[in-house]
Amino acid sequence: MRAAAVEASTMMKTLGHSGRLMILCHLADGEKSVGELVDLLNMPQSSLSQHLARMRAENLVETRRESQAVYYRL
């Protein structure tokens, strides 16, 4: 039970940032490329990539690569 509480707490911390929460909201509508997310969020690609990396580390998003484009989904 404690392990589940720690995991939930970590996920809540990750989603506690408004930028990451907005990423999650946009991905709830379906898979998006990094470029699409940059346009939708009006966020620099470097910042977006850092947020996505943290979300990927927490297993909140999945990725697939198509040529040079990276796509994210829930």
C-alpha positions as YAML, in Angstrom:
chain: A
units: angstrom
residues:
- id: 1
  name: MET
  ca: [0.00, 0.00, 0.00]
- id: 2
  name: ARG
  ca: [2.84, 2.38, 0.81]
- id: 3
  name: ALA
  ca: [4.47, 1.75, -2.56]
- id: 4
  name: ALA
  ca: [1.22, 2.63, -4.33]
- id: 5
  name: ALA
  ca: [0.97, 5.85, -2.30]
- id: 6
  name: VAL
  ca: [4.54, 6.81, -3.23]
- id: 7
  name: GLU
  ca: [3.84, 6.10, -6.91]
- id: 8
  name: ALA
  ca: [0.64, 8.17, -6.83]
- id: 9
  name: SER
  ca: [2.46, 11.02, -5.09]
- id: 10
  name: THR
  ca: [5.19, 11.03, -7.74]
- id: 11
  name: MET
  ca: [2.61, 11.10, -10.53]
- id: 12
  name: MET
  ca: [0.78, 13.99, -8.86]
- id: 13
  name: LYS
  ca: [4.03, 15.95, -8.56]
- id: 14
  name: THR
  ca: [4.70, 15.38, -12.25]
- id: 15
  name: LEU
  ca: [1.24, 16.60, -13.22]
- id: 16
  name: GLY
  ca: [1.41, 19.47, -10.72]
- id: 17
  name: HIS
  ca: [3.14, 21.61, -13.34]
- id: 18
  name: SER
  ca: [0.65, 23.46, -15.53]
- id: 19
  name: GLY
  ca: [2.70, 22.84, -18.69]
- id: 20
  name: ARG
  ca: [2.73, 19.08, -18.18]
- id: 21
  name: LEU
  ca: [-0.97, 19.11, -17.36]
- id: 22
  name: MET
  ca: [-1.67, 20.96, -20.63]
- id: 23
  name: ILE
  ca: [0.41, 18.37, -22.53]
- id: 24
  name: LEU
  ca: [-1.71, 15.65, -20.96]
- id: 25
  name: CYS
  ca: [-4.93, 17.45, -21.94]
- id: 26
  name: HIS
  ca: [-3.84, 17.76, -25.57]
- id: 27
  name: LEU
  ca: [-2.76, 14.12, -25.70]
- id: 28
  name: ALA
  ca: [-6.15, 13.09, -24.33]
- id: 29
  name: ASP
  ca: [-7.50, 14.15, -27.75]
- id: 30
  name: GLY
  ca: [-5.14, 11.72, -29.48]
- id: 31
  name: GLU
  ca: [-1.57, 11.15, -30.56]
- id: 32
  name: LYS
  ca: [0.45, 14.28, -31.39]
- id: 33
  name: SER
  ca: [3.90, 14.93, -32.79]
- id: 34
  name: VAL
  ca: [6.36, 17.11, -30.92]
- id: 35
  name: GLY
  ca: [5.89, 19.79, -33.58]
- id: 36
  name: GLU
  ca: [2.11, 19.74, -33.14]
- id: 37
  name: LEU
  ca: [2.49, 20.09, -29.38]
- id: 38
  name: VAL
  ca: [4.91, 23.00, -29.79]
- id: 39
  name: ASP
  ca: [2.31, 24.81, -31.91]
- id: 40
  name: LEU
  ca: [-0.63, 23.96, -29.64]
- id: 41
  name: LEU
  ca: [1.13, 24.93, -26.42]
- id: 42
  name: ASN
  ca: [3.18, 27.86, -27.73]
- id: 43
  name: MET
  ca: [6.12, 26.42, -25.80]
- id: 44
  name: PRO
  ca: [9.78, 26.27, -26.86]
- id: 45
  name: GLN
  ca: [10.71, 22.81, -28.14]
- id: 46
  name: SER
  ca: [13.51, 22.47, -25.59]
- id: 47
  name: SER
  ca: [11.09, 23.06, -22.69]
- id: 48
  name: LEU
  ca: [8.52, 20.72, -24.18]
- id: 49
  name: SER
  ca: [11.13, 17.98, -24.64]
- id: 50
  name: GLN
  ca: [12.15, 18.25, -20.98]
- id: 51
  name: HIS
  ca: [8.53, 17.95, -19.85]
- id: 52
  name: LEU
  ca: [7.90, 15.01, -22.17]
- id: 53
  name: ALA
  ca: [11.06, 13.25, -20.93]
- id: 54
  name: ARG
  ca: [9.85, 13.52, -17.35]
- id: 55
  name: MET
  ca: [6.40, 12.26, -18.31]
- id: 56
  name: ARG
  ca: [7.99, 9.39, -20.25]
- id: 57
  name: ALA
  ca: [10.12, 8.48, -17.21]
- id: 58
  name: GLU
  ca: [6.94, 8.31, -15.12]
- id: 59
  name: ASN
  ca: [5.25, 6.12, -17.78]
- id: 60
  name: LEU
  ca: [2.55, 8.74, -18.35]
- id: 61
  name: VAL
  ca: [3.13, 8.85, -22.12]
- id: 62
  name: GLU
  ca: [4.29, 6.46, -24.82]
- id: 63
  name: THR
  ca: [6.23, 7.30, -27.96]
- id: 64
  name: ARG
  ca: [6.67, 6.06, -31.48]
- id: 65
  name: ARG
  ca: [9.09, 7.29, -34.10]
- id: 66
  name: GLU
  ca: [8.18, 7.72, -37.73]
- id: 67
  name: SER
  ca: [11.17, 8.78, -39.79]
- id: 68
  name: GLN
  ca: [12.48, 11.82, -37.90]
- id: 69
  name: ALA
  ca: [9.19, 12.70, -36.18]
- id: 70
  name: VAL
  ca: [8.42, 11.52, -32.65]
- id: 71
  name: TYR
  ca: [4.78, 11.02, -31.71]
- id: 72
  name: TYR
  ca: [3.41, 10.94, -28.16]
- id: 73
  name: ARG
  ca: [0.23, 9.32, -26.86]
- id: 74
  name: LEU
  ca: [-1.29, 8.37, -23.54]
...
